[in-house]
């Protein structure tokens, strides 16, 4: 027994020395205390996550708090005055297991600030970063200063989507890796909603997404606010990363079930979310 334990320890140390992350990939059965901070591409998710945890019979899932600022960067949540900053207060109390954040573009000092504060009071805290679909369907870090020209999302090809999105994905992964290197362990994780949404758009283009006829069916406006299918895809991605469990087979939400092909679409969303989470090297599932 001691020999086996020593072998496992040596293997882990070798992996660390080689720069390979070592994750505990077993499913998490204990309910997590989740605090969420973000904008309108993110803040519909916490309520859905709670519904999924209940459906999965995960006891004691808690929404520890919310910090919602429209169109926000993470540092804006950090800069909220201390007497009004419920996120800082809850982190200092050690009452957060998972902090979900949704930066617009990177770098964003707020991520590191919150992660440092969280680790100080809860060493095992996980900070998740939502990778999202691009506003206006373009990778433009200055889009707030100058609104991009309208884009016909329905005309996008899979190849175009990959070309547009890959620099964004890389910028996020590089930033998260740099932060984890500072901490000396993996504290920050990526929730690959962007890549799952790209996979969904590929299915729509191929005519393989039940009930979705065009890419615009995922969005309510030019900037890209999400309709129900994209919202639930986002929630499934977070469930997969936070609980390290497949969402495949969970009951169909009412918002999807009322549609003619709702059950089939829901299954597809669950599968795409799980595949994206498993494939991403910074999700904690590898």
PDB file of C-alpha atoms in Angstrom:
ATOM      1  CA  UNK A   1       0.000   0.000   0.000  1.00  0.00           C
ATOM      2  CA  UNK A   2       2.779   2.425   0.954  1.00  0.00           C
ATOM      3  CA  UNK A   3       4.660   1.532  -2.239  1.00  0.00           C
ATOM      4  CA  UNK A   4       1.577   2.306  -4.355  1.00  0.00           C
ATOM      5  CA  UNK A   5       1.049   5.643  -2.605  1.00  0.00           C
ATOM      6  CA  UNK A   6       4.707   6.529  -3.127  1.00  0.00           C
ATOM      7  CA  UNK A   7       4.432   5.645  -6.818  1.00  0.00           C
ATOM      8  CA  UNK A   8       1.414   7.935  -7.212  1.00  0.00           C
ATOM      9  CA  UNK A   9       3.247  10.749  -5.428  1.00  0.00           C
ATOM     10  CA  UNK A  10       6.331  10.390  -7.620  1.00  0.00           C
ATOM     11  CA  UNK A  11       4.163  10.366 -10.751  1.00  0.00           C
ATOM     12  CA  UNK A  12       2.373  13.531  -9.660  1.00  0.00           C
ATOM     13  CA  UNK A  13       5.645  15.298  -8.896  1.00  0.00           C
ATOM     14  CA  UNK A  14       7.051  14.316 -12.278  1.00  0.00           C
ATOM     15  CA  UNK A  15       3.976  15.680 -14.037  1.00  0.00           C
ATOM     16  CA  UNK A  16       4.260  18.947 -12.141  1.00  0.00           C
ATOM     17  CA  UNK A  17       7.966  19.255 -12.940  1.00  0.00           C
ATOM     18  CA  UNK A  18       7.144  18.719 -16.621  1.00  0.00           C
ATOM     19  CA  UNK A  19       4.593  21.519 -16.522  1.00  0.00           C
ATOM     20  CA  UNK A  20       1.580  19.233 -16.872  1.00  0.00           C
ATOM     21  CA  UNK A  21      -1.417  20.102 -14.695  1.00  0.00           C
ATOM     22  CA  UNK A  22      -2.643  17.487 -12.248  1.00  0.00           C
ATOM     23  CA  UNK A  23      -6.407  17.560 -11.772  1.00  0.00           C
ATOM     24  CA  UNK A  24      -8.821  15.738  -9.534  1.00  0.00           C
ATOM     25  CA  UNK A  25     -11.205  14.718 -12.293  1.00  0.00           C
ATOM     26  CA  UNK A  26     -13.648  12.719 -10.203  1.00  0.00           C
ATOM     27  CA  UNK A  27     -17.218  14.046 -10.253  1.00  0.00           C
ATOM     28  CA  UNK A  28     -18.060  16.439  -7.438  1.00  0.00           C
ATOM     29  CA  UNK A  29     -21.074  15.206  -5.495  1.00  0.00           C
ATOM     30  CA  UNK A  30     -21.111  17.844  -2.776  1.00  0.00           C
ATOM     31  CA  UNK A  31     -23.109  20.994  -3.445  1.00  0.00           C
ATOM     32  CA  UNK A  32     -20.912  24.013  -4.100  1.00  0.00           C
ATOM     33  CA  UNK A  33     -21.331  27.552  -2.802  1.00  0.00           C
ATOM     34  CA  UNK A  34     -21.270  29.530  -6.037  1.00  0.00           C
ATOM     35  CA  UNK A  35     -20.946  33.304  -6.330  1.00  0.00           C
ATOM     36  CA  UNK A  36     -21.400  34.789  -9.811  1.00  0.00           C
ATOM     37  CA  UNK A  37     -20.266  38.170 -11.099  1.00  0.00           C
ATOM     38  CA  UNK A  38     -20.741  39.414 -14.615  1.00  0.00           C
ATOM     39  CA  UNK A  39     -22.897  40.916 -17.321  1.00  0.00           C
ATOM     40  CA  UNK A  40     -25.878  39.936 -19.451  1.00  0.00           C
ATOM     41  CA  UNK A  41     -24.015  37.183 -21.322  1.00  0.00           C
ATOM     42  CA  UNK A  42     -23.583  35.435 -17.966  1.00  0.00           C
ATOM     43  CA  UNK A  43     -26.071  36.428 -15.302  1.00  0.00           C
ATOM     44  CA  UNK A  44     -28.950  34.286 -16.574  1.00  0.00           C
ATOM     45  CA  UNK A  45     -26.782  31.250 -15.763  1.00  0.00           C
ATOM     46  CA  UNK A  46     -26.815  31.034 -11.917  1.00  0.00           C
ATOM     47  CA  UNK A  47     -30.530  30.278 -11.640  1.00  0.00           C
ATOM     48  CA  UNK A  48     -30.225  27.650 -14.368  1.00  0.00           C
ATOM     49  CA  UNK A  49     -27.209  26.089 -12.646  1.00  0.00           C
ATOM     50  CA  UNK A  50     -29.208  25.735  -9.435  1.00  0.00           C
ATOM     51  CA  UNK A  51     -31.983  24.026 -11.392  1.00  0.00           C
ATOM     52  CA  UNK A  52     -29.489  21.610 -12.941  1.00  0.00           C
ATOM     53  CA  UNK A  53     -27.898  20.790  -9.582  1.00  0.00           C
ATOM     54  CA  UNK A  54     -31.341  20.005  -8.188  1.00  0.00           C
ATOM     55  CA  UNK A  55     -32.206  17.835 -11.193  1.00  0.00           C
ATOM     56  CA  UNK A  56     -28.899  15.987 -10.772  1.00  0.00           C
ATOM     57  CA  UNK A  57     -29.756  15.379  -7.096  1.00  0.00           C
ATOM     58  CA  UNK A  58     -26.691  17.256  -5.875  1.00  0.00           C
ATOM     59  CA  UNK A  59     -27.528  18.291  -2.310  1.00  0.00           C
ATOM     60  CA  UNK A  60     -26.779  21.678  -0.788  1.00  0.00           C
ATOM     61  CA  UNK A  61     -25.927  23.605  -3.944  1.00  0.00           C
ATOM     62  CA  UNK A  62     -25.998  27.262  -2.908  1.00  0.00           C
ATOM     63  CA  UNK A  63     -26.069  30.528  -4.800  1.00  0.00           C
ATOM     64  CA  UNK A  64     -23.724  32.401  -2.485  1.00  0.00           C
ATOM     65  CA  UNK A  65     -24.395  35.723  -4.154  1.00  0.00           C
ATOM     66  CA  UNK A  66     -24.627  37.766  -7.335  1.00  0.00           C
ATOM     67  CA  UNK A  67     -22.868  40.857  -8.642  1.00  0.00           C
ATOM     68  CA  UNK A  68     -24.457  42.083 -11.859  1.00  0.00           C
ATOM     69  CA  UNK A  69     -23.202  45.079 -13.844  1.00  0.00           C
ATOM     70  CA  UNK A  70     -24.295  45.515 -17.451  1.00  0.00           C
ATOM     71  CA  UNK A  71     -21.502  45.220 -20.023  1.00  0.00           C
ATOM     72  CA  UNK A  72     -18.962  44.945 -17.223  1.00  0.00           C
ATOM     73  CA  UNK A  73     -15.322  44.066 -16.976  1.00  0.00           C
ATOM     74  CA  UNK A  74     -14.353  42.080 -13.877  1.00  0.00           C
ATOM     75  CA  UNK A  75     -12.377  45.002 -12.447  1.00  0.00           C
ATOM     76  CA  UNK A  76     -15.621  47.000 -12.264  1.00  0.00           C
ATOM     77  CA  UNK A  77     -16.965  44.466  -9.763  1.00  0.00           C
ATOM     78  CA  UNK A  78     -13.709  44.756  -7.820  1.00  0.00           C
ATOM     79  CA  UNK A  79     -13.975  48.551  -7.774  1.00  0.00           C
ATOM     80  CA  UNK A  80     -17.409  48.572  -6.138  1.00  0.00           C
ATOM     81  CA  UNK A  81     -17.051  50.351  -2.785  1.00  0.00           C
ATOM     82  CA  UNK A  82     -16.177  47.928   0.016  1.00  0.00           C
ATOM     83  CA  UNK A  83     -19.270  48.761   2.052  1.00  0.00           C
ATOM     84  CA  UNK A  84     -21.414  47.723  -0.932  1.00  0.00           C
ATOM     85  CA  UNK A  85     -19.191  44.948  -2.284  1.00  0.00           C
ATOM     86  CA  UNK A  86     -20.968  41.764  -1.243  1.00  0.00           C
ATOM     87  CA  UNK A  87     -18.573  39.668  -3.329  1.00  0.00           C
ATOM     88  CA  UNK A  88     -15.514  40.813  -1.374  1.00  0.00           C
ATOM     89  CA  UNK A  89     -17.389  40.373   1.905  1.00  0.00           C
ATOM     90  CA  UNK A  90     -18.433  36.824   1.043  1.00  0.00           C
ATOM     91  CA  UNK A  91     -14.932  35.888  -0.123  1.00  0.00           C
ATOM     92  CA  UNK A  92     -13.383  37.250   3.077  1.00  0.00           C
ATOM     93  CA  UNK A  93     -15.816  35.113   5.053  1.00  0.00           C
ATOM     94  CA  UNK A  94     -14.538  32.013   3.231  1.00  0.00           C
ATOM     95  CA  UNK A  95     -18.054  31.235   2.038  1.00  0.00           C
ATOM     96  CA  UNK A  96     -17.347  30.692  -1.671  1.00  0.00           C
ATOM     97  CA  UNK A  97     -16.294  27.384  -3.229  1.00  0.00           C
ATOM     98  CA  UNK A  98     -16.650  28.526  -6.841  1.00  0.00           C
ATOM     99  CA  UNK A  99     -16.521  32.070  -8.186  1.00  0.00           C
ATOM    100  CA  UNK A 100     -17.837  32.411 -11.740  1.00  0.00           C
ATOM    101  CA  UNK A 101     -16.622  35.427 -13.705  1.00  0.00           C
ATOM    102  CA  UNK A 102     -17.287  36.657 -17.240  1.00  0.00           C
ATOM    103  CA  UNK A 103     -14.607  39.073 -18.431  1.00  0.00           C
ATOM    104  CA  UNK A 104     -15.252  40.763 -21.740  1.00  0.00           C
ATOM    105  CA  UNK A 105     -11.690  40.767 -23.017  1.00  0.00           C
ATOM    106  CA  UNK A 106      -8.305  40.279 -21.385  1.00  0.00           C
ATOM    107  CA  UNK A 107      -6.194  41.180 -19.539  1.00  0.00           C
ATOM    108  CA  UNK A 108      -8.496  42.168 -16.695  1.00  0.00           C
ATOM    109  CA  UNK A 109      -6.892  42.820 -13.294  1.00  0.00           C
ATOM    110  CA  UNK A 110     -10.140  42.054 -11.523  1.00  0.00           C
ATOM    111  CA  UNK A 111      -9.701  38.325 -12.121  1.00  0.00           C
ATOM    112  CA  UNK A 112      -6.375  38.140 -10.313  1.00  0.00           C
ATOM    113  CA  UNK A 113      -7.572  40.426  -7.519  1.00  0.00           C
ATOM    114  CA  UNK A 114     -10.615  38.289  -6.778  1.00  0.00           C
ATOM    115  CA  UNK A 115      -8.652  35.056  -7.114  1.00  0.00           C
ATOM    116  CA  UNK A 116      -6.020  36.272  -4.632  1.00  0.00           C
ATOM    117  CA  UNK A 117      -8.668  37.324  -2.146  1.00  0.00           C
ATOM    118  CA  UNK A 118     -10.511  34.045  -2.565  1.00  0.00           C
ATOM    119  CA  UNK A 119      -7.439  31.852  -2.088  1.00  0.00           C
ATOM    120  CA  UNK A 120      -6.450  33.828   1.000  1.00  0.00           C
ATOM    121  CA  UNK A 121      -9.678  32.888   2.757  1.00  0.00           C
ATOM    122  CA  UNK A 122     -10.591  29.610   1.013  1.00  0.00           C
ATOM    123  CA  UNK A 123      -7.445  27.876  -0.323  1.00  0.00           C
ATOM    124  CA  UNK A 124      -9.424  25.396  -2.432  1.00  0.00           C
ATOM    125  CA  UNK A 125     -11.600  27.975  -4.174  1.00  0.00           C
ATOM    126  CA  UNK A 126     -12.057  27.579  -7.919  1.00  0.00           C
ATOM    127  CA  UNK A 127     -12.443  30.661 -10.090  1.00  0.00           C
ATOM    128  CA  UNK A 128     -14.088  29.984 -13.440  1.00  0.00           C
ATOM    129  CA  UNK A 129     -13.838  32.261 -16.447  1.00  0.00           C
ATOM    130  CA  UNK A 130     -16.621  32.110 -19.007  1.00  0.00           C
ATOM    131  CA  UNK A 131     -15.323  31.999 -22.540  1.00  0.00           C
ATOM    132  CA  UNK A 132     -18.213  33.354 -24.567  1.00  0.00           C
ATOM    133  CA  UNK A 133     -19.463  33.977 -28.095  1.00  0.00           C
ATOM    134  CA  UNK A 134     -18.078  37.220 -29.491  1.00  0.00           C
ATOM    135  CA  UNK A 135     -20.133  40.421 -29.280  1.00  0.00           C
ATOM    136  CA  UNK A 136     -21.252  41.454 -32.767  1.00  0.00           C
ATOM    137  CA  UNK A 137     -19.551  38.262 -34.012  1.00  0.00           C
ATOM    138  CA  UNK A 138     -16.163  39.985 -34.296  1.00  0.00           C
ATOM    139  CA  UNK A 139     -13.033  39.913 -32.141  1.00  0.00           C
ATOM    140  CA  UNK A 140     -12.723  43.625 -31.432  1.00  0.00           C
ATOM    141  CA  UNK A 141     -11.433  44.653 -28.019  1.00  0.00           C
ATOM    142  CA  UNK A 142     -12.479  48.254 -28.742  1.00  0.00           C
ATOM    143  CA  UNK A 143     -16.069  47.472 -29.677  1.00  0.00           C
ATOM    144  CA  UNK A 144     -17.386  49.636 -26.827  1.00  0.00           C
ATOM    145  CA  UNK A 145     -15.642  52.721 -28.188  1.00  0.00           C
ATOM    146  CA  UNK A 146     -16.728  52.191 -31.766  1.00  0.00           C
ATOM    147  CA  UNK A 147     -19.673  49.954 -32.555  1.00  0.00           C
ATOM    148  CA  UNK A 148     -18.747  47.392 -35.233  1.00  0.00           C
ATOM    149  CA  UNK A 149     -20.571  47.265 -38.533  1.00  0.00           C
ATOM    150  CA  UNK A 150     -23.555  44.886 -38.609  1.00  0.00           C
ATOM    151  CA  UNK A 151     -22.662  41.286 -39.422  1.00  0.00           C
ATOM    152  CA  UNK A 152     -24.841  38.688 -41.121  1.00  0.00           C
ATOM    153  CA  UNK A 153     -24.384  35.791 -38.712  1.00  0.00           C
ATOM    154  CA  UNK A 154     -26.350  33.483 -40.969  1.00  0.00           C
ATOM    155  CA  UNK A 155     -23.733  33.923 -43.689  1.00  0.00           C
ATOM    156  CA  UNK A 156     -20.849  32.819 -41.472  1.00  0.00           C
ATOM    157  CA  UNK A 157     -19.140  29.561 -42.391  1.00  0.00           C
ATOM    158  CA  UNK A 158     -17.548  27.224 -39.866  1.00  0.00           C
ATOM    159  CA  UNK A 159     -14.112  28.112 -41.228  1.00  0.00           C
ATOM    160  CA  UNK A 160     -14.802  31.834 -40.787  1.00  0.00           C
ATOM    161  CA  UNK A 161     -16.046  31.306 -37.253  1.00  0.00           C
ATOM    162  CA  UNK A 162     -12.919  29.389 -36.314  1.00  0.00           C
ATOM    163  CA  UNK A 163     -10.643  32.039 -37.814  1.00  0.00           C
ATOM    164  CA  UNK A 164     -12.477  34.828 -35.981  1.00  0.00           C
ATOM    165  CA  UNK A 165     -12.674  33.060 -32.622  1.00  0.00           C
ATOM    166  CA  UNK A 166      -9.325  31.300 -32.286  1.00  0.00           C
ATOM    167  CA  UNK A 167      -7.327  34.455 -31.376  1.00  0.00           C
ATOM    168  CA  UNK A 168      -9.871  35.155 -28.638  1.00  0.00           C
ATOM    169  CA  UNK A 169      -9.672  31.604 -27.294  1.00  0.00           C
ATOM    170  CA  UNK A 170      -5.875  31.807 -27.264  1.00  0.00           C
ATOM    171  CA  UNK A 171      -5.847  35.150 -25.457  1.00  0.00           C
ATOM    172  CA  UNK A 172      -8.014  33.695 -22.705  1.00  0.00           C
ATOM    173  CA  UNK A 173      -6.034  30.479 -22.351  1.00  0.00           C
ATOM    174  CA  UNK A 174      -2.727  32.361 -22.229  1.00  0.00           C
ATOM    175  CA  UNK A 175      -4.056  34.696 -19.547  1.00  0.00           C
ATOM    176  CA  UNK A 176      -5.449  31.869 -17.422  1.00  0.00           C
ATOM    177  CA  UNK A 177      -2.216  29.870 -17.672  1.00  0.00           C
ATOM    178  CA  UNK A 178      -0.212  32.927 -16.605  1.00  0.00           C
ATOM    179  CA  UNK A 179      -2.465  33.453 -13.587  1.00  0.00           C
ATOM    180  CA  UNK A 180      -2.217  29.821 -12.514  1.00  0.00           C
ATOM    181  CA  UNK A 181       1.550  29.992 -12.829  1.00  0.00           C
ATOM    182  CA  UNK A 182       1.522  32.915 -10.392  1.00  0.00           C
ATOM    183  CA  UNK A 183      -0.545  30.915  -7.918  1.00  0.00           C
ATOM    184  CA  UNK A 184       1.616  27.821  -8.305  1.00  0.00           C
ATOM    185  CA  UNK A 185      -1.473  25.679  -8.837  1.00  0.00           C
ATOM    186  CA  UNK A 186      -4.659  25.720 -10.850  1.00  0.00           C
ATOM    187  CA  UNK A 187      -7.017  28.209  -9.283  1.00  0.00           C
ATOM    188  CA  UNK A 188      -8.541  29.626 -12.473  1.00  0.00           C
ATOM    189  CA  UNK A 189     -10.497  27.435 -14.889  1.00  0.00           C
ATOM    190  CA  UNK A 190     -12.060  28.051 -18.297  1.00  0.00           C
ATOM    191  CA  UNK A 191     -15.707  27.300 -19.018  1.00  0.00           C
ATOM    192  CA  UNK A 192     -15.596  26.807 -22.817  1.00  0.00           C
ATOM    193  CA  UNK A 193     -18.980  28.255 -23.730  1.00  0.00           C
ATOM    194  CA  UNK A 194     -17.494  29.929 -26.791  1.00  0.00           C
ATOM    195  CA  UNK A 195     -16.270  26.672 -28.268  1.00  0.00           C
ATOM    196  CA  UNK A 196     -19.514  24.890 -27.433  1.00  0.00           C
ATOM    197  CA  UNK A 197     -21.491  27.670 -29.128  1.00  0.00           C
ATOM    198  CA  UNK A 198     -19.264  27.434 -32.200  1.00  0.00           C
ATOM    199  CA  UNK A 199     -19.963  23.694 -32.322  1.00  0.00           C
ATOM    200  CA  UNK A 200     -23.679  24.426 -32.083  1.00  0.00           C
ATOM    201  CA  UNK A 201     -23.486  26.906 -34.944  1.00  0.00           C
ATOM    202  CA  UNK A 202     -21.685  24.264 -36.996  1.00  0.00           C
ATOM    203  CA  UNK A 203     -24.584  21.904 -36.311  1.00  0.00           C
ATOM    204  CA  UNK A 204     -27.063  24.581 -37.415  1.00  0.00           C
ATOM    205  CA  UNK A 205     -25.114  25.167 -40.631  1.00  0.00           C
ATOM    206  CA  UNK A 206     -25.152  21.418 -41.293  1.00  0.00           C
ATOM    207  CA  UNK A 207     -28.893  21.203 -40.601  1.00  0.00           C
ATOM    208  CA  UNK A 208     -28.276  18.968 -37.584  1.00  0.00           C
ATOM    209  CA  UNK A 209     -29.680  21.141 -34.768  1.00  0.00           C
ATOM    210  CA  UNK A 210     -33.306  20.147 -34.123  1.00  0.00           C
ATOM    211  CA  UNK A 211     -35.619  23.145 -34.232  1.00  0.00           C
ATOM    212  CA  UNK A 212     -32.887  25.665 -35.103  1.00  0.00           C
ATOM    213  CA  UNK A 213     -33.035  26.777 -38.720  1.00  0.00           C
ATOM    214  CA  UNK A 214     -30.459  29.561 -38.779  1.00  0.00           C
ATOM    215  CA  UNK A 215     -27.594  30.866 -36.671  1.00  0.00           C
ATOM    216  CA  UNK A 216     -29.576  33.960 -35.735  1.00  0.00           C
ATOM    217  CA  UNK A 217     -31.951  31.686 -33.811  1.00  0.00           C
ATOM    218  CA  UNK A 218     -29.363  31.803 -31.013  1.00  0.00           C
ATOM    219  CA  UNK A 219     -29.404  35.585 -30.607  1.00  0.00           C
ATOM    220  CA  UNK A 220     -31.937  38.286 -29.814  1.00  0.00           C
ATOM    221  CA  UNK A 221     -30.004  41.262 -31.184  1.00  0.00           C
ATOM    222  CA  UNK A 222     -26.899  42.431 -33.046  1.00  0.00           C
ATOM    223  CA  UNK A 223     -24.575  42.371 -30.032  1.00  0.00           C
ATOM    224  CA  UNK A 224     -25.511  38.761 -29.329  1.00  0.00           C
ATOM    225  CA  UNK A 225     -27.754  38.450 -26.287  1.00  0.00           C
ATOM    226  CA  UNK A 226     -28.698  34.799 -25.988  1.00  0.00           C
ATOM    227  CA  UNK A 227     -31.969  33.052 -26.693  1.00  0.00           C
ATOM    228  CA  UNK A 228     -33.015  30.035 -24.606  1.00  0.00           C
ATOM    229  CA  UNK A 229     -30.955  27.398 -26.481  1.00  0.00           C
ATOM    230  CA  UNK A 230     -27.725  29.367 -26.092  1.00  0.00           C
ATOM    231  CA  UNK A 231     -28.533  30.176 -22.476  1.00  0.00           C
ATOM    232  CA  UNK A 232     -29.027  26.521 -21.620  1.00  0.00           C
ATOM    233  CA  UNK A 233     -25.874  25.557 -23.509  1.00  0.00           C
ATOM    234  CA  UNK A 234     -24.049  28.070 -21.299  1.00  0.00           C
ATOM    235  CA  UNK A 235     -25.582  26.593 -18.153  1.00  0.00           C
ATOM    236  CA  UNK A 236     -24.679  23.045 -19.178  1.00  0.00           C
ATOM    237  CA  UNK A 237     -21.061  24.095 -19.748  1.00  0.00           C
ATOM    238  CA  UNK A 238     -20.892  25.592 -16.256  1.00  0.00           C
ATOM    239  CA  UNK A 239     -22.502  22.521 -14.714  1.00  0.00           C
ATOM    240  CA  UNK A 240     -19.935  20.287 -16.443  1.00  0.00           C
ATOM    241  CA  UNK A 241     -16.962  22.328 -15.221  1.00  0.00           C
ATOM    242  CA  UNK A 242     -18.215  23.088 -11.707  1.00  0.00           C
ATOM    243  CA  UNK A 243     -19.432  19.578 -10.889  1.00  0.00           C
ATOM    244  CA  UNK A 244     -17.169  17.657 -13.295  1.00  0.00           C
ATOM    245  CA  UNK A 245     -20.196  15.673 -14.339  1.00  0.00           C
ATOM    246  CA  UNK A 246     -21.924  15.128 -17.640  1.00  0.00           C
ATOM    247  CA  UNK A 247     -25.202  17.009 -18.053  1.00  0.00           C
ATOM    248  CA  UNK A 248     -26.328  14.460 -20.654  1.00  0.00           C
ATOM    249  CA  UNK A 249     -29.603  12.899 -19.596  1.00  0.00           C
ATOM    250  CA  UNK A 250     -30.784  15.663 -17.279  1.00  0.00           C
ATOM    251  CA  UNK A 251     -34.464  16.603 -17.761  1.00  0.00           C
ATOM    252  CA  UNK A 252     -35.390  18.988 -20.539  1.00  0.00           C
ATOM    253  CA  UNK A 253     -36.022  22.521 -19.208  1.00  0.00           C
ATOM    254  CA  UNK A 254     -39.509  23.909 -19.712  1.00  0.00           C
ATOM    255  CA  UNK A 255     -38.229  26.714 -21.958  1.00  0.00           C
ATOM    256  CA  UNK A 256     -36.943  24.127 -24.440  1.00  0.00           C
ATOM    257  CA  UNK A 257     -39.509  21.398 -23.865  1.00  0.00           C
ATOM    258  CA  UNK A 258     -42.388  23.525 -25.111  1.00  0.00           C
ATOM    259  CA  UNK A 259     -40.853  23.604 -28.601  1.00  0.00           C
ATOM    260  CA  UNK A 260     -41.652  20.806 -31.109  1.00  0.00           C
ATOM    261  CA  UNK A 261     -38.074  19.474 -31.157  1.00  0.00           C
ATOM    262  CA  UNK A 262     -37.187  20.550 -27.631  1.00  0.00           C
ATOM    263  CA  UNK A 263     -36.162  17.172 -26.229  1.00  0.00           C
ATOM    264  CA  UNK A 264     -33.835  16.425 -29.139  1.00  0.00           C
ATOM    265  CA  UNK A 265     -32.331  19.907 -29.058  1.00  0.00           C
ATOM    266  CA  UNK A 266     -31.791  19.686 -25.310  1.00  0.00           C
ATOM    267  CA  UNK A 267     -29.899  16.422 -25.734  1.00  0.00           C
ATOM    268  CA  UNK A 268     -27.687  18.034 -28.369  1.00  0.00           C
ATOM    269  CA  UNK A 269     -26.934  21.020 -26.127  1.00  0.00           C
ATOM    270  CA  UNK A 270     -25.982  18.702 -23.280  1.00  0.00           C
ATOM    271  CA  UNK A 271     -23.705  16.645 -25.512  1.00  0.00           C
ATOM    272  CA  UNK A 272     -21.976  19.697 -27.004  1.00  0.00           C
ATOM    273  CA  UNK A 273     -21.393  21.207 -23.561  1.00  0.00           C
ATOM    274  CA  UNK A 274     -19.919  17.984 -22.202  1.00  0.00           C
ATOM    275  CA  UNK A 275     -17.665  17.464 -25.209  1.00  0.00           C
ATOM    276  CA  UNK A 276     -16.388  21.053 -25.015  1.00  0.00           C
ATOM    277  CA  UNK A 277     -15.685  20.768 -21.287  1.00  0.00           C
ATOM    278  CA  UNK A 278     -13.868  17.444 -21.676  1.00  0.00           C
ATOM    279  CA  UNK A 279     -11.759  18.727 -24.558  1.00  0.00           C
ATOM    280  CA  UNK A 280     -10.600  21.989 -23.015  1.00  0.00           C
ATOM    281  CA  UNK A 281      -7.204  21.705 -21.272  1.00  0.00           C
ATOM    282  CA  UNK A 282      -8.107  24.313 -18.633  1.00  0.00           C
ATOM    283  CA  UNK A 283     -11.579  23.104 -17.669  1.00  0.00           C
ATOM    284  CA  UNK A 284     -10.335  20.829 -14.881  1.00  0.00           C
ATOM    285  CA  UNK A 285     -11.653  17.707 -16.592  1.00  0.00           C
ATOM    286  CA  UNK A 286      -8.334  16.623 -18.103  1.00  0.00           C
TER     287      UNK A 286
END
